[in-house]
PDB file of C-alpha atoms in Angstrom:
ATOM      1  CA  MET A 382     -48.586  32.948  19.843  1.00 62.00           C
ATOM      2  CA  ASN A 383     -46.704  32.694  16.549  1.00 67.00           C
ATOM      3  CA  TYR A 384     -43.003  33.285  16.243  1.00 65.00           C
ATOM      4  CA  ILE A 385     -41.768  35.168  13.200  1.00 70.00           C
ATOM      5  CA  ALA A 386     -38.030  35.397  12.593  1.00 66.00           C
ATOM      6  CA  SER A 387     -36.834  38.980  12.415  1.00 71.00           C
ATOM      7  CA  GLN A 388     -33.486  38.180  10.804  1.00 76.00           C
ATOM      8  CA  ASN A 389     -32.563  36.532   7.530  1.00 77.00           C
ATOM      9  CA  ARG A 390     -33.665  32.908   7.616  1.00 71.00           C
ATOM     10  CA  HIS A 391     -31.740  30.080   6.004  1.00 67.00           C
ATOM     11  CA  LEU A 392     -31.343  26.332   6.003  1.00 58.00           C
ATOM     12  CA  PRO A 393     -28.346  25.113   7.967  1.00 65.00           C
ATOM     13  CA  GLN A 394     -25.421  23.807   5.974  1.00 68.00           C
ATOM     14  CA  GLY A 395     -25.519  20.050   5.770  1.00 71.00           C
ATOM     15  CA  SER A 396     -29.293  19.807   5.777  1.00 77.00           C
ATOM     16  CA  PRO A 397     -30.469  16.624   4.021  1.00 82.00           C
ATOM     17  CA  ALA A 398     -32.645  18.878   1.861  1.00 84.00           C
ATOM     18  CA  SER A 399     -29.714  21.063   0.723  1.00 83.00           C
ATOM     19  CA  PRO A 400     -28.730  19.077  -2.406  1.00 86.00           C
ATOM     20  CA  ALA A 401     -32.323  18.919  -3.664  1.00 90.00           C
ATOM     21  CA  ILE A 402     -32.864  22.626  -3.021  1.00 89.00           C
ATOM     22  CA  SER A 403     -29.533  23.435  -4.662  1.00 90.00           C
ATOM     23  CA  ASN A 404     -30.524  21.415  -7.740  1.00 93.00           C
ATOM     24  CA  LEU A 405     -33.845  23.262  -7.975  1.00 95.00           C
ATOM     25  CA  ILE A 406     -32.180  26.659  -7.621  1.00 94.00           C
ATOM     26  CA  CYS A 407     -29.516  25.777 -10.215  1.00 95.00           C
ATOM     27  CA  ARG A 408     -31.884  24.254 -12.775  1.00 96.00           C
ATOM     28  CA  ASN A 409     -31.685  27.183 -15.223  1.00 96.00           C
ATOM     29  CA  LEU A 410     -27.980  27.659 -14.537  1.00 97.00           C
ATOM     30  CA  ASP A 411     -27.243  23.986 -15.293  1.00 97.00           C
ATOM     31  CA  SER A 412     -29.321  24.055 -18.460  1.00 97.00           C
ATOM     32  CA  SER A 413     -27.629  27.202 -19.783  1.00 97.00           C
ATOM     33  CA  LEU A 414     -24.112  26.082 -18.868  1.00 97.00           C
ATOM     34  CA  ALA A 415     -24.629  22.618 -20.359  1.00 97.00           C
ATOM     35  CA  ALA A 416     -25.849  24.192 -23.620  1.00 97.00           C
ATOM     36  CA  ILE A 417     -22.920  26.611 -23.950  1.00 96.00           C
ATOM     37  CA  ALA A 418     -20.464  23.868 -23.005  1.00 94.00           C
ATOM     38  CA  GLU A 419     -21.857  21.474 -25.597  1.00 93.00           C
ATOM     39  CA  ASN A 420     -21.838  24.221 -28.220  1.00 93.00           C
ATOM     40  CA  LEU A 421     -18.113  24.775 -27.588  1.00 93.00           C
ATOM     41  CA  GLY A 422     -17.209  21.068 -27.397  1.00 90.00           C
ATOM     42  CA  PHE A 423     -17.019  20.752 -23.600  1.00 91.00           C
ATOM     43  CA  CYS A 424     -18.830  18.553 -21.107  1.00 90.00           C
ATOM     44  CA  TYR A 425     -20.329  20.341 -18.068  1.00 93.00           C
ATOM     45  CA  THR A 426     -20.759  18.786 -14.623  1.00 90.00           C
ATOM     46  CA  ARG A 427     -21.652  20.293 -11.267  1.00 91.00           C
ATOM     47  CA  TYR A 428     -21.306  18.934  -7.752  1.00 86.00           C
ATOM     48  CA  ALA A 429     -22.801  21.368  -5.221  1.00 84.00           C
ATOM     49  CA  ASP A 430     -20.999  24.625  -6.074  1.00 87.00           C
ATOM     50  CA  ASP A 431     -18.106  23.062  -8.001  1.00 88.00           C
ATOM     51  CA  LEU A 432     -18.508  23.526 -11.755  1.00 92.00           C
ATOM     52  CA  THR A 433     -16.303  21.508 -14.101  1.00 90.00           C
ATOM     53  CA  PHE A 434     -15.888  21.778 -17.853  1.00 91.00           C
ATOM     54  CA  SER A 435     -13.905  19.077 -19.594  1.00 87.00           C
ATOM     55  CA  ALA A 436     -12.998  18.312 -23.176  1.00 86.00           C
ATOM     56  CA  SER A 437     -11.489  15.257 -24.801  1.00 77.00           C
ATOM     57  CA  GLU A 438      -9.777  17.188 -27.579  1.00 75.00           C
ATOM     58  CA  ASN A 439      -7.521  20.223 -27.574  1.00 76.00           C
ATOM     59  CA  ALA A 440      -9.926  22.895 -26.417  1.00 78.00           C
ATOM     60  CA  SER A 441      -7.349  25.614 -25.732  1.00 79.00           C
ATOM     61  CA  PRO A 442      -8.623  27.980 -28.442  1.00 86.00           C
ATOM     62  CA  LYS A 443     -12.137  27.842 -26.983  1.00 91.00           C
ATOM     63  CA  ILE A 444     -11.307  28.316 -23.291  1.00 92.00           C
ATOM     64  CA  ALA A 445     -11.463  32.139 -23.304  1.00 92.00           C
ATOM     65  CA  ASN A 446     -14.870  32.000 -24.987  1.00 94.00           C
ATOM     66  CA  LEU A 447     -16.076  29.399 -22.465  1.00 95.00           C
ATOM     67  CA  ILE A 448     -14.945  31.507 -19.503  1.00 94.00           C
ATOM     68  CA  LYS A 449     -16.527  34.677 -20.877  1.00 95.00           C
ATOM     69  CA  ASN A 450     -19.864  32.968 -21.563  1.00 96.00           C
ATOM     70  CA  THR A 451     -19.999  30.990 -18.327  1.00 96.00           C
ATOM     71  CA  THR A 452     -19.134  34.062 -16.243  1.00 95.00           C
ATOM     72  CA  PHE A 453     -21.973  35.956 -17.927  1.00 97.00           C
ATOM     73  CA  ILE A 454     -24.448  33.099 -17.320  1.00 97.00           C
ATOM     74  CA  ILE A 455     -23.371  32.607 -13.706  1.00 96.00           C
ATOM     75  CA  THR A 456     -23.675  36.301 -12.818  1.00 96.00           C
ATOM     76  CA  SER A 457     -26.975  36.690 -14.691  1.00 96.00           C
ATOM     77  CA  GLU A 458     -28.367  33.847 -12.541  1.00 95.00           C
ATOM     78  CA  GLY A 459     -27.405  35.800  -9.397  1.00 94.00           C
ATOM     79  CA  PHE A 460     -24.270  33.848  -8.482  1.00 94.00           C
ATOM     80  CA  THR A 461     -20.660  34.995  -8.175  1.00 94.00           C
ATOM     81  CA  VAL A 462     -17.599  33.339  -9.684  1.00 93.00           C
ATOM     82  CA  ASN A 463     -14.899  32.622  -7.109  1.00 91.00           C
ATOM     83  CA  ASP A 464     -11.743  33.508  -9.034  1.00 89.00           C
ATOM     84  CA  ASN A 465      -9.614  31.770  -6.388  1.00 90.00           C
ATOM     85  CA  LYS A 466     -11.270  28.455  -7.275  1.00 86.00           C
ATOM     86  CA  THR A 467     -11.046  28.918 -11.042  1.00 87.00           C
ATOM     87  CA  LYS A 468      -8.393  26.642 -12.563  1.00 85.00           C
ATOM     88  CA  ILE A 469      -7.493  25.605 -16.084  1.00 84.00           C
ATOM     89  CA  SER A 470      -5.612  22.309 -16.283  1.00 83.00           C
ATOM     90  CA  GLY A 471      -4.191  20.553 -19.306  1.00 79.00           C
ATOM     91  CA  LYS A 472      -4.030  16.787 -19.541  1.00 76.00           C
ATOM     92  CA  SER A 473      -0.350  16.754 -18.505  1.00 76.00           C
ATOM     93  CA  VAL A 474      -1.246  18.182 -15.070  1.00 79.00           C
ATOM     94  CA  GLN A 475      -2.959  16.357 -12.203  1.00 78.00           C
ATOM     95  CA  GLN A 476      -6.628  17.317 -12.496  1.00 82.00           C
ATOM     96  CA  GLU A 477      -8.561  17.253  -9.246  1.00 80.00           C
ATOM     97  CA  VAL A 478     -12.291  17.812  -8.818  1.00 79.00           C
ATOM     98  CA  THR A 479     -13.861  17.763  -5.324  1.00 76.00           C
ATOM     99  CA  GLY A 480     -10.854  15.845  -3.978  1.00 78.00           C
ATOM    100  CA  VAL A 481     -10.856  13.203  -6.706  1.00 82.00           C
ATOM    101  CA  ILE A 482      -8.130  12.992  -9.340  1.00 83.00           C
ATOM    102  CA  VAL A 483      -9.863  12.627 -12.707  1.00 80.00           C
ATOM    103  CA  ASN A 484      -7.125  12.534 -15.370  1.00 78.00           C
ATOM    104  CA  THR A 485      -7.336   9.041 -16.864  1.00 77.00           C
ATOM    105  CA  LYS A 486      -8.928   7.126 -14.018  1.00 81.00           C
ATOM    106  CA  LEU A 487     -10.495   8.185 -10.750  1.00 84.00           C
ATOM    107  CA  ASN A 488      -8.112   8.243  -7.816  1.00 86.00           C
ATOM    108  CA  ILE A 489      -7.257  10.043  -4.583  1.00 91.00           C
ATOM    109  CA  SER A 490      -3.969  11.865  -4.129  1.00 90.00           C
ATOM    110  CA  LYS A 491      -1.051   9.741  -2.921  1.00 91.00           C
ATOM    111  CA  LYS A 492      -0.331  12.314  -0.214  1.00 93.00           C
ATOM    112  CA  THR A 493      -3.856  11.977   1.239  1.00 94.00           C
ATOM    113  CA  LEU A 494      -3.776   8.167   1.073  1.00 95.00           C
ATOM    114  CA  LYS A 495      -0.360   8.094   2.732  1.00 96.00           C
ATOM    115  CA  ALA A 496      -1.564  10.399   5.534  1.00 97.00           C
ATOM    116  CA  PHE A 497      -4.667   8.245   6.072  1.00 97.00           C
ATOM    117  CA  ARG A 498      -2.628   5.029   6.153  1.00 97.00           C
ATOM    118  CA  ALA A 499      -0.295   6.631   8.723  1.00 97.00           C
ATOM    119  CA  THR A 500      -3.241   7.778  10.842  1.00 97.00           C
ATOM    120  CA  LEU A 501      -4.751   4.283  10.853  1.00 97.00           C
ATOM    121  CA  TYR A 502      -1.389   2.782  11.802  1.00 96.00           C
ATOM    122  CA  GLN A 503      -0.946   5.265  14.666  1.00 96.00           C
ATOM    123  CA  ILE A 504      -4.461   4.561  15.954  1.00 96.00           C
ATOM    124  CA  GLU A 505      -3.870   0.797  15.848  1.00 94.00           C
ATOM    125  CA  GLN A 506      -0.565   1.165  17.706  1.00 94.00           C
ATOM    126  CA  GLU A 507      -1.360   3.932  20.198  1.00 94.00           C
ATOM    127  CA  GLY A 508      -5.140   4.172  20.494  1.00 92.00           C
ATOM    128  CA  LEU A 509      -7.709   6.831  19.699  1.00 92.00           C
ATOM    129  CA  SER A 510      -6.584   9.505  22.133  1.00 91.00           C
ATOM    130  CA  GLY A 511      -5.191  12.623  20.476  1.00 92.00           C
ATOM    131  CA  LYS A 512      -5.851  11.382  16.935  1.00 94.00           C
ATOM    132  CA  THR A 513      -8.010  13.161  14.364  1.00 94.00           C
ATOM    133  CA  TRP A 514      -9.142  12.744  10.799  1.00 95.00           C
ATOM    134  CA  GLY A 515     -10.874  15.614   9.061  1.00 92.00           C
ATOM    135  CA  LYS A 516     -13.058  17.958  11.079  1.00 90.00           C
ATOM    136  CA  SER A 517     -15.277  15.374  12.764  1.00 88.00           C
ATOM    137  CA  THR A 518     -15.293  15.039  16.525  1.00 89.00           C
ATOM    138  CA  ASN A 519     -16.148  11.341  16.127  1.00 92.00           C
ATOM    139  CA  LEU A 520     -12.885   9.711  15.060  1.00 94.00           C
ATOM    140  CA  ILE A 521     -14.392   6.275  14.395  1.00 94.00           C
ATOM    141  CA  ALA A 522     -17.098   7.785  12.164  1.00 93.00           C
ATOM    142  CA  ALA A 523     -14.499   9.908  10.344  1.00 94.00           C
ATOM    143  CA  ILE A 524     -12.135   7.041   9.530  1.00 96.00           C
ATOM    144  CA  THR A 525     -15.039   4.751   8.627  1.00 96.00           C
ATOM    145  CA  GLY A 526     -16.447   7.358   6.270  1.00 95.00           C
ATOM    146  CA  PHE A 527     -13.116   8.053   4.615  1.00 96.00           C
ATOM    147  CA  ALA A 528     -12.369   4.343   4.166  1.00 96.00           C
ATOM    148  CA  ASN A 529     -15.775   3.952   2.481  1.00 95.00           C
ATOM    149  CA  TYR A 530     -15.063   6.996   0.304  1.00 94.00           C
ATOM    150  CA  VAL A 531     -11.763   5.468  -0.825  1.00 95.00           C
ATOM    151  CA  ALA A 532     -13.522   2.149  -1.514  1.00 95.00           C
ATOM    152  CA  MET A 533     -16.023   3.931  -3.745  1.00 93.00           C
ATOM    153  CA  ILE A 534     -13.210   5.365  -5.877  1.00 92.00           C
ATOM    154  CA  HIS A 535     -10.571   2.657  -5.583  1.00 91.00           C
ATOM    155  CA  PRO A 536     -12.075  -0.646  -4.304  1.00 93.00           C
ATOM    156  CA  ASN A 537      -8.760  -2.423  -3.591  1.00 92.00           C
ATOM    157  CA  LYS A 538      -7.263   0.389  -1.517  1.00 92.00           C
ATOM    158  CA  GLY A 539     -10.620   0.928   0.149  1.00 94.00           C
ATOM    159  CA  ALA A 540     -10.860  -2.742   1.174  1.00 96.00           C
ATOM    160  CA  GLU A 541      -7.434  -2.484   2.828  1.00 96.00           C
ATOM    161  CA  PHE A 542      -8.498   0.627   4.749  1.00 97.00           C
ATOM    162  CA  LYS A 543     -11.882  -0.822   5.718  1.00 97.00           C
ATOM    163  CA  SER A 544     -10.111  -3.867   7.125  1.00 96.00           C
ATOM    164  CA  SER A 545      -7.850  -1.627   9.237  1.00 96.00           C
ATOM    165  CA  VAL A 546     -10.872   0.342  10.460  1.00 96.00           C
ATOM    166  CA  GLU A 547     -12.626  -2.896  11.476  1.00 96.00           C
ATOM    167  CA  ARG A 548      -9.543  -3.979  13.456  1.00 95.00           C
ATOM    168  CA  ILE A 549      -9.529  -0.585  15.173  1.00 95.00           C
ATOM    169  CA  LYS A 550     -13.241  -0.834  15.979  1.00 94.00           C
ATOM    170  CA  GLN A 551     -12.767  -4.272  17.507  1.00 92.00           C
ATOM    171  CA  LYS A 552      -9.665  -3.274  19.437  1.00 90.00           C
ATOM    172  CA  TYR A 553     -11.120  -0.054  20.846  1.00 84.00           C
ATOM    173  CA  SER A 554     -14.843  -0.824  20.865  1.00 74.00           C
ATOM    174  CA  ASN A 555     -15.269   0.318  24.476  1.00 63.00           C
ATOM    175  CA  SER A 556     -13.429   3.589  23.869  1.00 52.00           C
ATOM    176  CA  GLN A 557     -14.370   6.898  22.301  1.00 49.00           C
ATOM    177  CA  THR A 558     -17.397   6.074  20.162  1.00 46.00           C
ATOM    178  CA  ASP A 559     -20.739   7.821  19.989  1.00 48.00           C
ATOM    179  CA  GLU A 560     -22.487   4.478  20.000  1.00 46.00           C
ATOM    180  CA  VAL A 561     -25.253   3.748  22.481  1.00 39.00           C
ATOM    181  CA  ARG A 562     -26.136   0.147  23.257  1.00 42.00           C
ATOM    182  CA  PHE A 563     -29.190  -1.129  25.115  1.00 37.00           C
TER     183      PHE A 563
END
């Protein structure tokens, strides 16, 4: 007996295949947006569904044209522009793309780093119980992942955080981890 889904089928979010499928689906979109961006003096990048256009010179006179053309291309490819996510930032303003500050050098917001440092300190002092970081139910995995993320962007700060995470792992190794040992 064969089972045939009667509802709309889809891949779950977070599937390992999602980025590759997304890149295949957006191939024409990326090509068209890169061409219009280059024509207007911008550089186009995309990470998942976050589109970024940047320029090294004063591009203010060309922004309206860029928005008009990109909106047309995006909708003609069957996508919708999320106006709530559309931002225009000059170089005097903190520019953030997918959680990374990109003005002159890559960085993570001071507020986020301060909150993470405080969370690590609280865990070291009080233990894992009642503590969270992000949406993960596995606190050790969440803090390990974020420390590695910081290290990728800012190696010195990341090394400090990774060291704290290692101390926490050693101190609470028999506690709330999803690790199985044989």
